XYZ file of C-alpha atoms in Angstrom:
767
model
C 104.911 112.806 93.996
C 102.905 112.483 97.230
C 106.062 111.808 99.224
C 107.186 114.280 101.929
C 110.396 116.002 101.162
C 112.340 114.341 104.002
C 111.215 110.899 102.881
C 112.406 111.690 99.374
C 115.818 112.490 100.727
C 115.904 109.132 102.503
C 114.829 107.092 99.514
C 116.033 106.388 96.020
C 112.962 107.957 94.427
C 113.921 110.667 91.910
C 112.854 114.231 92.596
C 110.249 115.400 90.106
C 110.875 118.720 88.428
C 108.404 121.557 88.881
C 107.403 120.014 92.258
C 104.316 117.922 91.986
C 102.933 118.470 95.479
C 100.671 115.365 95.445
C 98.706 112.916 93.367
C 95.897 115.452 93.454
C 97.566 118.594 92.120
C 99.561 118.620 88.854
C 102.235 120.959 90.198
C 103.001 123.995 92.268
C 103.133 126.010 89.053
C 99.430 125.439 88.584
C 98.772 126.049 92.316
C 100.411 129.451 92.063
C 98.868 130.244 88.681
C 95.407 129.469 90.055
C 96.068 131.501 93.182
C 97.184 134.432 91.063
C 94.168 134.140 88.770
C 91.730 134.079 91.709
C 93.456 137.019 93.383
C 93.240 139.034 90.135
C 89.522 138.324 89.937
C 88.895 139.380 93.558
C 91.096 142.463 93.326
C 89.076 143.747 90.342
C 85.872 143.180 92.259
C 86.994 144.818 95.514
C 89.083 147.480 93.810
C 91.467 147.966 96.738
C 94.842 146.740 97.959
C 94.740 143.319 99.657
C 96.425 142.069 102.780
C 98.501 138.874 102.470
C 95.835 136.974 104.418
C 93.194 138.108 101.927
C 95.317 137.101 98.947
C 95.735 133.533 100.178
C 92.227 133.098 101.562
C 90.405 134.685 98.648
C 92.808 132.925 96.291
C 91.297 129.651 97.485
C 87.654 130.648 96.962
C 85.450 128.052 95.315
C 83.869 130.806 93.230
C 85.967 133.999 93.266
C 83.848 135.729 90.677
C 80.595 135.809 92.700
C 81.431 134.969 96.321
C 80.173 137.720 98.632
C 83.164 139.035 100.581
C 82.685 141.123 103.728
C 85.225 140.808 106.517
C 83.711 139.516 109.701
C 80.271 138.893 108.187
C 79.918 136.668 105.159
C 80.754 132.976 104.963
C 83.381 131.986 102.381
C 83.351 128.684 100.482
C 86.966 127.624 100.161
C 89.057 124.884 98.508
C 91.999 124.077 100.847
C 95.023 122.370 99.346
C 95.712 119.808 102.052
C 94.456 118.194 105.305
C 96.584 117.077 108.284
C 95.361 115.112 111.287
C 97.044 114.120 114.537
C 96.386 110.644 115.885
C 94.029 111.666 118.713
C 91.677 113.625 116.415
C 92.340 111.464 113.323
C 90.508 108.542 114.913
C 87.186 110.347 114.945
C 87.883 112.092 111.645
C 88.562 108.779 109.893
C 85.561 107.128 111.585
C 83.416 109.962 110.209
C 84.988 109.658 106.765
C 84.293 105.905 106.780
C 80.676 106.696 107.675
C 80.442 109.011 104.642
C 80.688 106.021 102.289
C 83.234 107.705 100.007
C 85.995 105.541 98.552
C 88.998 107.852 98.760
C 90.010 111.313 99.948
C 89.786 114.091 97.380
C 92.761 116.156 98.565
C 96.194 115.111 99.862
C 95.866 114.202 103.541
C 98.141 112.853 106.250
C 97.884 111.317 109.741
C 100.579 112.065 112.349
C 101.109 109.887 115.432
C 102.252 112.329 118.112
C 99.572 112.535 120.846
C 99.459 109.074 122.349
C 103.047 108.743 123.603
C 103.309 109.286 127.358
C 106.508 110.786 128.825
C 107.766 108.512 131.603
C 111.400 107.462 131.355
C 112.973 108.651 128.110
C 112.500 108.718 124.354
C 113.219 105.158 123.244
C 111.501 103.412 126.150
C 108.458 105.682 126.067
C 108.061 105.211 122.310
C 108.261 101.415 122.532
C 105.642 101.338 125.306
C 103.349 103.581 123.284
C 103.557 101.269 120.289
C 102.503 98.342 122.497
C 99.732 100.126 124.409
C 98.267 101.826 121.319
C 98.783 99.054 118.787
C 95.069 98.734 118.028
C 94.696 102.439 117.346
C 97.918 102.718 115.272
C 96.780 99.703 113.200
C 93.405 101.343 112.625
C 94.931 104.621 111.501
C 97.542 102.947 109.279
C 95.006 100.639 107.617
C 92.299 103.288 107.164
C 94.952 105.629 105.767
C 96.025 102.974 103.306
C 92.461 102.213 102.256
C 91.361 105.799 101.810
C 94.531 107.327 100.370
C 95.914 109.058 103.457
C 99.641 109.236 104.216
C 100.646 107.834 107.618
C 103.456 109.155 109.802
C 104.263 106.448 112.299
C 104.758 106.958 116.050
C 108.177 108.506 116.606
C 107.962 110.652 113.437
C 107.479 113.792 115.443
C 104.936 116.445 116.229
C 102.413 117.101 113.435
C 103.182 120.811 113.082
C 106.942 120.358 112.860
C 106.446 117.607 110.237
C 104.181 119.912 108.247
C 106.701 122.715 108.358
C 109.485 120.398 107.212
C 107.517 118.731 104.447
C 104.153 120.151 103.397
C 103.763 123.859 104.217
C 104.843 126.379 101.608
C 104.122 130.082 100.933
C 100.570 130.585 99.726
C 99.259 127.120 100.695
C 95.898 126.743 102.434
C 96.045 123.791 104.830
C 93.536 122.726 107.444
C 94.483 120.512 110.388
C 92.567 118.806 113.149
C 94.620 120.498 115.851
C 94.347 124.058 117.123
C 98.060 124.769 116.609
C 97.908 124.120 112.849
C 98.643 127.881 112.368
C 102.304 126.931 112.969
C 102.515 126.701 109.150
C 102.082 130.453 108.925
C 105.772 130.675 109.678
C 106.322 129.428 106.143
C 103.813 131.881 104.655
C 100.789 129.574 104.475
C 97.248 130.039 105.764
C 96.991 127.006 108.043
C 93.873 126.729 110.141
C 92.876 124.462 112.997
C 89.479 122.736 112.635
C 87.431 119.899 113.998
C 87.417 116.484 112.363
C 84.047 117.065 110.714
C 85.479 120.043 108.828
C 88.417 117.882 107.745
C 85.936 115.287 106.464
C 84.255 117.938 104.305
C 87.580 118.839 102.694
C 88.634 115.193 102.304
C 85.267 114.550 100.672
C 85.837 117.322 98.126
C 83.122 119.601 99.522
C 83.851 123.315 99.715
C 84.827 124.286 103.252
C 83.054 127.147 104.951
C 84.788 129.808 106.975
C 83.412 133.102 108.228
C 85.332 135.770 106.307
C 88.090 136.719 108.773
C 88.996 140.191 109.863
C 92.699 140.981 109.670
C 94.732 142.222 112.649
C 98.067 143.671 111.569
C 101.130 143.410 113.807
C 103.859 145.737 112.568
C 107.317 144.711 113.760
C 110.202 147.195 113.778
C 113.681 146.877 115.168
C 115.659 143.676 115.622
C 115.584 140.724 117.995
C 118.760 140.383 119.979
C 120.265 139.035 123.192
C 117.862 137.123 125.434
C 114.782 138.168 123.487
C 113.354 135.484 121.252
C 110.436 135.049 118.797
C 108.399 133.552 121.655
C 108.519 136.909 123.405
C 106.673 138.506 120.481
C 103.622 136.258 120.794
C 103.764 136.400 124.636
C 103.587 140.185 124.306
C 100.762 139.992 121.736
C 98.860 137.575 123.991
C 99.147 140.031 126.831
C 97.751 142.777 124.578
C 94.897 140.878 122.915
C 94.024 138.320 125.675
C 92.773 134.809 125.018
C 89.837 135.953 122.914
C 91.118 139.177 121.329
C 91.964 137.494 118.051
C 88.649 135.681 117.637
C 87.348 135.893 114.085
C 90.565 137.378 112.752
C 93.820 136.422 111.055
C 96.887 137.975 112.632
C 99.212 139.187 109.926
C 102.767 140.116 110.857
C 104.639 142.591 108.680
C 107.231 145.356 108.778
C 111.029 145.541 108.761
C 111.387 143.610 112.009
C 110.204 140.424 110.287
C 113.579 139.887 108.651
C 115.309 139.452 112.017
C 113.216 136.342 112.774
C 114.044 132.845 111.520
C 111.483 130.783 109.644
C 110.979 128.442 112.611
C 110.786 131.506 114.905
C 107.973 132.839 112.745
C 106.305 129.425 113.095
C 106.551 129.724 116.891
C 104.743 133.059 116.818
C 101.999 131.751 114.493
C 101.616 128.538 116.477
C 100.759 130.300 119.718
C 98.339 132.631 117.976
C 95.820 129.909 118.862
C 96.065 131.222 122.436
C 94.465 134.521 121.466
C 91.608 132.843 119.596
C 92.868 133.871 116.142
C 91.656 131.989 113.100
C 95.322 131.723 112.125
C 98.489 133.874 111.832
C 100.816 134.422 108.914
C 104.098 136.020 107.865
C 104.986 137.383 104.417
C 107.400 135.464 102.223
C 111.035 136.447 102.697
C 114.611 135.142 102.380
C 114.332 133.299 105.693
C 111.569 131.135 104.243
C 113.550 130.583 101.077
C 116.564 129.350 103.052
C 114.365 127.010 105.123
C 112.725 125.555 102.017
C 116.151 124.936 100.502
C 117.534 123.295 103.682
C 114.494 120.997 103.869
C 114.842 119.728 100.324
C 112.411 122.070 98.573
C 114.655 124.426 96.615
C 112.339 124.094 93.626
C 109.381 125.427 95.623
C 111.597 128.249 96.887
C 112.403 129.187 93.277
C 108.707 129.191 92.403
C 107.916 131.347 95.424
C 110.530 133.858 94.218
C 108.753 134.025 90.870
C 105.411 134.717 92.537
C 106.803 136.853 95.410
C 104.390 139.767 94.883
C 101.532 137.289 95.428
C 103.027 136.229 98.767
C 103.352 139.601 100.498
C 100.715 142.243 101.364
C 99.868 144.974 98.883
C 101.204 148.458 99.598
C 98.424 150.487 101.209
C 96.329 147.574 102.422
C 94.207 148.208 105.509
C 93.926 146.228 108.725
C 90.948 146.071 111.070
C 93.307 146.644 113.958
C 97.004 147.516 114.047
C 99.507 146.696 116.807
C 103.095 147.944 116.651
C 105.973 146.282 118.467
C 109.526 147.612 118.514
C 111.773 144.563 118.836
C 114.637 146.762 120.072
C 112.585 147.500 123.194
C 111.024 144.029 123.676
C 112.181 142.163 126.777
C 112.013 138.448 127.612
C 108.536 137.482 128.833
C 107.034 134.705 130.941
C 103.272 134.228 130.965
C 101.083 132.539 133.567
C 100.136 130.812 135.710
C 96.891 129.097 134.665
C 96.349 131.182 131.512
C 98.633 131.962 128.555
C 97.752 135.668 128.378
C 98.933 136.717 131.870
C 102.136 138.398 130.692
C 105.110 139.402 132.830
C 108.655 140.528 131.977
C 111.087 137.875 133.201
C 112.811 140.610 135.193
C 109.729 141.022 137.415
C 108.306 137.553 137.671
C 110.115 136.761 140.929
C 108.668 139.712 142.797
C 105.213 139.157 141.258
C 105.343 135.503 142.347
C 106.324 136.478 145.910
C 103.494 138.990 146.059
C 100.915 136.456 144.847
C 102.185 133.492 146.860
C 103.225 131.491 143.838
C 105.970 128.910 144.548
C 109.371 130.368 143.667
C 111.266 127.056 143.355
C 111.159 125.704 139.810
C 110.520 121.979 140.073
C 110.724 121.181 136.366
C 111.793 123.015 133.218
C 110.416 121.574 129.993
C 111.488 122.598 126.485
C 110.075 121.434 123.172
C 106.436 121.112 121.996
C 105.006 122.047 118.640
C 105.730 125.673 119.539
C 109.448 125.507 120.277
C 111.250 122.357 119.157
C 113.209 123.507 116.132
C 116.920 123.105 115.516
C 117.483 126.757 116.418
C 115.483 126.389 119.678
C 117.555 123.362 120.664
C 120.839 125.063 119.770
C 120.112 128.206 121.780
C 119.086 126.171 124.824
C 122.173 123.964 124.449
C 124.408 127.050 124.364
C 123.234 127.969 127.870
C 123.508 124.433 129.186
C 127.074 124.321 127.859
C 127.951 127.511 129.755
C 126.703 125.967 132.979
C 128.599 122.718 132.354
C 131.782 124.602 131.648
C 131.515 126.095 135.165
C 130.704 122.698 136.725
C 126.988 123.368 137.193
C 124.004 121.121 136.430
C 120.302 121.984 136.480
C 118.782 122.465 139.929
C 115.379 121.691 138.525
C 114.396 118.567 136.580
C 114.877 119.261 132.868
C 113.155 117.619 129.893
C 113.726 118.133 126.188
C 111.274 117.191 123.426
C 112.600 117.216 119.846
C 109.993 118.333 117.313
C 110.634 115.537 114.781
C 112.784 112.530 114.069
C 114.773 114.799 111.762
C 115.431 117.254 114.658
C 116.235 114.388 117.085
C 118.743 112.806 114.730
C 120.352 116.153 113.884
C 120.786 117.397 117.479
C 122.206 113.990 118.397
C 124.710 114.162 115.535
C 125.673 117.747 116.396
C 126.202 117.104 120.113
C 123.250 119.008 121.554
C 121.700 115.843 123.022
C 124.887 115.023 124.916
C 124.993 118.546 126.391
C 121.391 118.179 127.529
C 122.087 114.808 129.127
C 125.257 116.054 130.800
C 123.494 119.019 132.369
C 120.927 116.660 133.871
C 118.260 116.696 131.217
C 116.217 113.844 129.741
C 115.520 113.775 126.001
C 111.942 112.570 125.517
C 110.260 111.011 122.488
C 109.498 113.039 119.398
C 105.948 113.730 120.450
C 103.615 116.114 122.285
C 104.181 114.527 125.710
C 103.842 116.830 128.720
C 102.503 119.725 126.665
C 99.153 117.955 126.297
C 99.119 116.097 129.615
C 100.881 112.985 128.385
C 103.248 113.039 131.357
C 103.525 110.400 134.051
C 104.817 112.946 136.582
C 105.882 111.492 139.947
C 108.067 114.141 141.635
C 105.100 115.876 143.361
C 101.854 114.549 144.792
C 98.441 115.503 143.394
C 97.417 118.728 145.085
C 100.967 119.723 146.005
C 101.575 123.375 145.161
C 104.589 123.741 142.828
C 105.979 125.678 139.854
C 107.017 124.440 136.416
C 108.256 126.500 133.461
C 107.784 125.379 129.880
C 108.298 126.471 126.307
C 104.828 125.148 125.495
C 101.783 127.135 124.384
C 99.099 126.383 126.987
C 99.139 126.395 130.767
C 95.535 125.924 131.732
C 94.908 124.471 135.178
C 96.058 120.813 135.379
C 96.803 120.645 131.637
C 100.365 119.415 131.830
C 100.350 117.008 134.792
C 96.685 116.701 135.926
C 97.629 118.556 139.137
C 95.438 121.655 139.671
C 98.024 122.998 142.145
C 100.794 123.120 139.547
C 101.603 126.732 138.586
C 102.682 126.432 134.961
C 104.477 129.290 133.214
C 105.051 129.661 129.452
C 108.241 131.224 128.125
C 111.025 130.696 125.590
C 113.277 127.589 125.595
C 116.187 129.828 126.494
C 114.483 131.233 129.626
C 113.232 127.756 130.587
C 116.830 126.482 130.430
C 118.183 129.403 132.451
C 115.512 128.980 135.157
C 116.023 125.211 135.226
C 119.749 125.834 135.837
C 119.047 128.412 138.567
C 116.048 126.549 140.038
C 114.047 129.639 140.916
C 111.681 132.209 139.375
C 113.699 134.935 141.138
C 116.569 134.475 138.649
C 116.800 137.122 135.946
C 119.387 135.824 133.464
C 120.006 139.290 132.052
C 121.345 140.682 135.311
C 121.779 137.979 137.962
C 124.799 135.799 138.717
C 125.098 132.043 139.274
C 127.608 130.481 141.620
C 129.919 127.732 140.405
C 130.915 124.834 142.724
C 134.301 126.547 143.263
C 132.512 129.690 144.490
C 133.054 131.701 141.317
C 130.204 134.057 140.432
C 129.329 134.215 136.754
C 126.606 135.425 134.431
C 125.136 133.460 131.588
C 125.929 135.077 128.255
C 122.965 135.580 125.891
C 122.068 132.398 124.024
C 123.383 131.655 120.554
C 122.466 129.009 118.040
C 122.505 128.304 114.329
C 119.229 128.982 112.559
C 119.707 125.800 110.537
C 122.314 123.008 110.675
C 125.500 123.847 108.788
C 125.838 120.218 107.725
C 122.224 119.907 106.711
C 119.539 117.876 108.456
C 120.024 114.226 109.326
C 116.627 112.676 108.402
C 117.009 109.845 110.921
C 114.761 106.806 110.562
C 112.250 106.533 107.718
C 108.890 106.794 109.517
C 106.463 107.512 106.663
C 103.947 105.084 105.117
C 102.746 106.100 101.673
C 99.210 104.946 100.779
C 98.929 102.537 97.863
C 97.529 103.923 94.587
C 94.438 101.705 94.964
C 93.238 100.720 98.464
C 89.803 99.392 97.455
C 90.738 95.772 98.301
C 91.938 96.648 101.792
C 89.877 96.207 104.958
C 89.650 98.303 108.074
C 88.537 96.231 111.025
C 87.016 97.631 114.179
C 86.428 95.006 116.871
C 82.875 95.491 118.265
C 84.292 94.582 121.706
C 87.042 97.198 121.542
C 87.133 99.794 124.294
C 89.237 102.133 122.149
C 87.457 102.192 118.803
C 83.762 102.327 117.968
C 82.044 102.773 114.635
C 79.677 105.711 114.598
C 75.892 105.615 114.565
C 74.090 108.586 112.936
C 72.599 111.160 115.285
C 68.819 111.643 115.161
C 67.311 114.223 112.825
C 65.489 117.311 114.072
C 61.819 116.429 114.601
C 60.510 119.680 113.130
C 59.352 121.107 116.484
C 60.645 123.599 119.009
C 62.775 122.174 121.816
C 60.549 121.962 124.892
C 61.514 121.700 128.535
C 65.238 121.154 128.179
C 66.746 120.471 131.601
C 69.762 122.568 132.584
C 72.475 119.937 132.954
C 75.021 122.384 134.364
C 75.359 126.112 134.625
C 79.110 126.612 134.234
C 80.940 129.242 136.202
C 83.915 131.100 134.643
C 86.503 129.754 132.201
C 85.447 126.614 130.385
C 87.978 125.406 127.807
C 87.857 122.241 125.748
C 90.087 120.764 128.451
C 87.242 121.345 130.945
C 84.647 119.948 128.510
C 86.605 116.897 127.311
C 89.842 116.358 129.251
C 92.980 115.076 127.516
C 95.777 113.219 129.359
C 94.572 109.677 130.243
C 91.381 110.199 128.237
C 93.271 110.401 124.934
C 93.149 106.610 124.629
C 89.387 106.770 124.161
C 89.381 109.340 121.341
C 88.170 106.682 118.891
C 85.326 105.414 121.163
C 82.611 108.003 121.556
C 80.671 106.260 124.316
C 83.736 105.645 126.506
C 85.241 109.120 126.140
C 81.818 110.632 126.927
C 82.543 109.637 130.528
C 84.747 112.748 130.779
C 82.009 115.207 129.676
C 82.433 118.506 131.536
C 84.141 116.850 134.500
C 86.497 119.864 134.786
C 83.804 122.563 134.633
C 82.867 124.517 137.780
C 79.201 124.226 138.746
C 77.806 127.619 139.695
C 75.438 125.988 142.236
C 78.211 124.707 144.528
C 81.571 125.849 143.112
C 82.444 122.177 142.678
C 83.699 120.247 139.676
C 81.921 117.137 138.424
C 79.197 117.440 141.052
C 75.749 118.498 139.793
C 72.233 117.934 141.062
C 70.215 115.261 139.288
C 66.813 116.970 138.921
C 65.093 113.572 138.593
C 66.292 112.302 141.970
C 67.445 115.421 143.826
C 70.816 113.780 144.489
C 74.247 114.986 143.347
C 76.323 113.021 140.835
C 79.009 113.335 138.192
C 78.143 115.330 135.056
C 78.360 112.431 132.599
C 76.445 110.136 135.001
C 73.599 112.600 135.344
C 73.553 113.243 131.586
C 73.305 109.484 130.924
C 70.356 109.162 133.378
C 68.583 112.030 131.667
C 69.137 110.339 128.302
C 67.810 107.013 129.590
C 64.694 108.784 130.786
C 64.161 110.714 127.533
C 65.095 114.080 129.065
C 66.974 116.375 126.661
C 69.224 118.986 128.209
C 71.120 122.209 127.765
C 74.426 123.597 129.078
C 74.731 127.215 130.176
C 78.152 128.866 130.068
C 80.193 132.053 130.376
C 82.597 133.948 128.086
C 84.732 132.368 125.342
C 83.252 128.977 125.959
C 85.296 126.202 124.313
C 88.588 128.055 123.996
C 91.698 125.954 123.489
C 92.017 122.753 121.534
C 90.191 121.949 118.317
C 88.941 118.648 119.768
C 85.508 117.923 118.420
C 84.883 115.416 121.176
C 83.827 118.431 123.228
C 80.926 118.721 120.751
C 80.341 115.026 120.060
C 79.992 114.075 123.713
C 77.129 116.419 124.652
C 75.290 115.375 121.485
C 75.855 111.716 122.223
C 74.589 112.043 125.794
C 71.363 113.899 124.869
C 72.356 117.537 124.741
C 70.466 119.832 122.381
C 71.873 123.316 122.924
C 74.720 125.239 124.532
C 73.809 128.771 125.685
C 76.679 131.049 126.612
C 77.888 134.654 126.621
C 80.339 133.971 123.784
C 82.073 131.059 121.992
C 85.530 130.288 120.836
C 85.482 129.927 117.000
C 86.437 126.308 116.477
C 84.187 124.989 119.202
C 81.146 126.920 117.940
C 81.638 125.357 114.483
C 82.147 121.896 115.956
C 78.875 122.150 117.839
C 77.032 123.104 114.656
C 78.591 120.198 112.778
C 77.166 117.738 115.312
C 73.599 119.077 115.133
C 73.690 121.049 118.383
C 72.530 124.658 118.803
C 75.335 127.008 119.940
C 73.490 130.127 121.075
C 74.556 133.334 122.794
C 72.636 135.666 125.094
C 71.494 138.771 123.247
C 71.914 140.436 126.646
C 74.888 138.829 128.478
C 73.250 139.784 131.768
C 70.560 137.166 131.049
C 73.097 134.531 132.123
C 72.148 135.542 135.693
C 68.467 134.802 135.071
C 69.011 131.089 134.480
C 68.792 128.887 137.566
C 70.385 125.428 137.772
C 67.000 123.723 138.146
C 65.323 125.545 135.265
C 63.647 123.931 132.300
C 64.252 125.855 129.078
C 62.219 125.829 125.860
C 63.852 127.154 122.697
C 61.347 128.538 120.267
C 61.453 129.878 116.697
C 63.035 126.777 115.167
C 60.232 126.332 112.657
C 61.232 129.677 111.126
C 64.966 129.245 111.805
C 66.862 131.498 109.335
C 70.164 133.308 109.310
C 70.271 136.524 111.322
C 66.937 135.997 113.120
C 67.319 135.435 116.872
C 65.639 132.561 118.723
C 63.795 132.812 122.021
C 64.229 130.876 125.230
C 61.422 130.495 127.776
C 62.884 129.943 131.244
C 60.572 127.904 133.446
C 61.603 128.299 137.069
C 60.770 125.723 139.734
C 58.627 128.279 141.565
C 56.262 128.339 138.587
C 57.387 131.701 137.199
C 58.557 132.196 133.625
C 60.856 134.585 131.757
C 61.584 134.958 128.063
C 64.999 135.950 126.768
C 66.466 136.417 123.274
C 69.259 134.193 121.939
C 71.532 135.074 119.021
C 73.161 132.618 116.633
C 75.594 132.692 113.729
C 74.039 129.922 111.622
C 74.004 130.378 107.852
C 71.663 128.467 105.520
C 74.008 125.499 105.064
C 74.562 125.201 108.810
C 70.791 125.281 109.466
C 70.553 122.307 107.101
C 73.118 120.500 109.291
C 70.906 121.078 112.319
C 67.822 119.896 110.523
C 69.565 116.777 109.210
C 70.965 115.983 112.688
C 74.583 116.643 111.779
C 76.791 117.803 108.932
C 77.671 114.158 108.211
C 73.982 113.250 107.921
C 73.543 116.126 105.480
C 76.524 114.975 103.437
C 74.889 111.552 103.086
C 71.546 113.113 102.080
C 73.306 115.002 99.271
C 74.855 111.789 97.923
C 71.480 110.172 97.370
């Protein structure tokens, strides 16, 4: 069956023995048998113990007998089991798949409508408005899904990663998703990796997917979580250790006796936020917590299979990690990270004094719990236990308080079990089952733009202006329990472990540590049926895209490489400091244009800081000498036949998997992006669209480039893996300098560049 487990429980369809995971795989027995066979082949070749990450990754090799395997160096050709797409990225992914000319996806795939619902009033009203505002996009996704064999989770279903955990992830699976927090599935023992839509198209087309062989960072957990400390504190601590780029090129593999004190959804929280350290993905070994979760979500048969293959789903004794971090959970304290970056870690006990010292606002304006990181039944229960304590003493939240359930199943279950009433009674608002404020889908009206204020969230990211489009908002990331406590107290100076609250009658009291059931004792209430299964044959169906639409636009192929070096590229902008995908292609109100490349290109780099004037969206047009917005200047260059280049700093493109940050510069005439270093997903996305992501061989050469330079990139006629390119910097005073540029292109990726894009190359191979 291709049905999700929760849909099966809602319907009269019989469960199929031996768990047929989809139309495309005979059964999980064969999935595990093939995984075991591939691992046996690789183990004989490498002749050493394997980490869990290696077992699952190498177990999905297209050719395990002869694939070259060197951690951190070689490119692996892999066969993932499944693809998942959220509605913002699915638009472009499906438009690219349509352009491929293929009749149907080759692996089980799903679309999840979670990104386009704006938080305004409350769950039901916001969902209804989203259905009206986004009707054209939802119809496109539903109809293209039906035509090409893709399952469709309707708006209101929930957040993609929670749906995957409840229905599709399982120990040993390899899943790719068009969202950077796809690693959430590692909490159920799978290798789940965030990618751009073009990568998803490769997998949906049945083409082996390429991934640079990851290194493996081990995190050994000892001790036991207890009291106010939560799974979120583990990843907040790791983020503080590794920073936002410390996991780049690596899988983070948790292990050790401390693992057994963490729930399955808690493990998912930790893996989810691994995206914030740049990790390829994160994973936990199979244990009894996963088995219980599988059983409670209607997948007892998969749990039984996982037990049979347990040795395949844990690391080998004696395996080696490229780096090892040890965390004693007995000593771990609650953390809160921020503001403006998710790796600025503080113990909750000290955040008040740190905020005072730095001039950060102490008053908490809003506390927000939920998101794909922390919206499980356990998260909701532990937060509700604190809210109930406050209510029992006659207190309500001093701050505004919002709650986002992770899925329709979570929403229905917390409503049945009374958690929703507690949240409402304490002054909270239960929002729609969607991403909402976490990704900027928040119509916030309690502060004015530019007003300095503090919010605390259980989200994963807190980049400047991400949540509410206000660059003066100081956003802090912590656990749902700490968010709830701070929302009740209304100040960052409150330490729930030691400080007292005052009841209306004057009584002083302390909040007791949060408690909550890992899983609902009465089982999950599935709520409304929100899943649309694709028909067995969609060839007679049509997918219409109105040529006059401002939200959807069919794609035109990018131009092929002309066979010559790139001469006299104009520097469009030299970016100063942090430049995430939010800076390159903002979300929030721009999400509605994710299916229309030309319209969304009007947000290109509007959040990036221009080194020439320290301003955002204000660059000098070298044709006129006047200043203008980045996309406006880029369009004028394109109209005048001037190709251009972007120059950037460290970890360029960190954050979301959004490939629009690569599509837009290509669409507006960009040819290369030259930086000190790239975030993994963004570098691949740029290659897929026919751009040249290049890094300074000497990072100090960043200083040599002037905003009015023209740059020629040479060596393209002999472009091969491992051989640097050169850039000739032509300064306006007539002087020239030559610098060396490194790249990570392999032979296949060079073919993408030469064809103009990976999609163009795919079409060439079909001829």
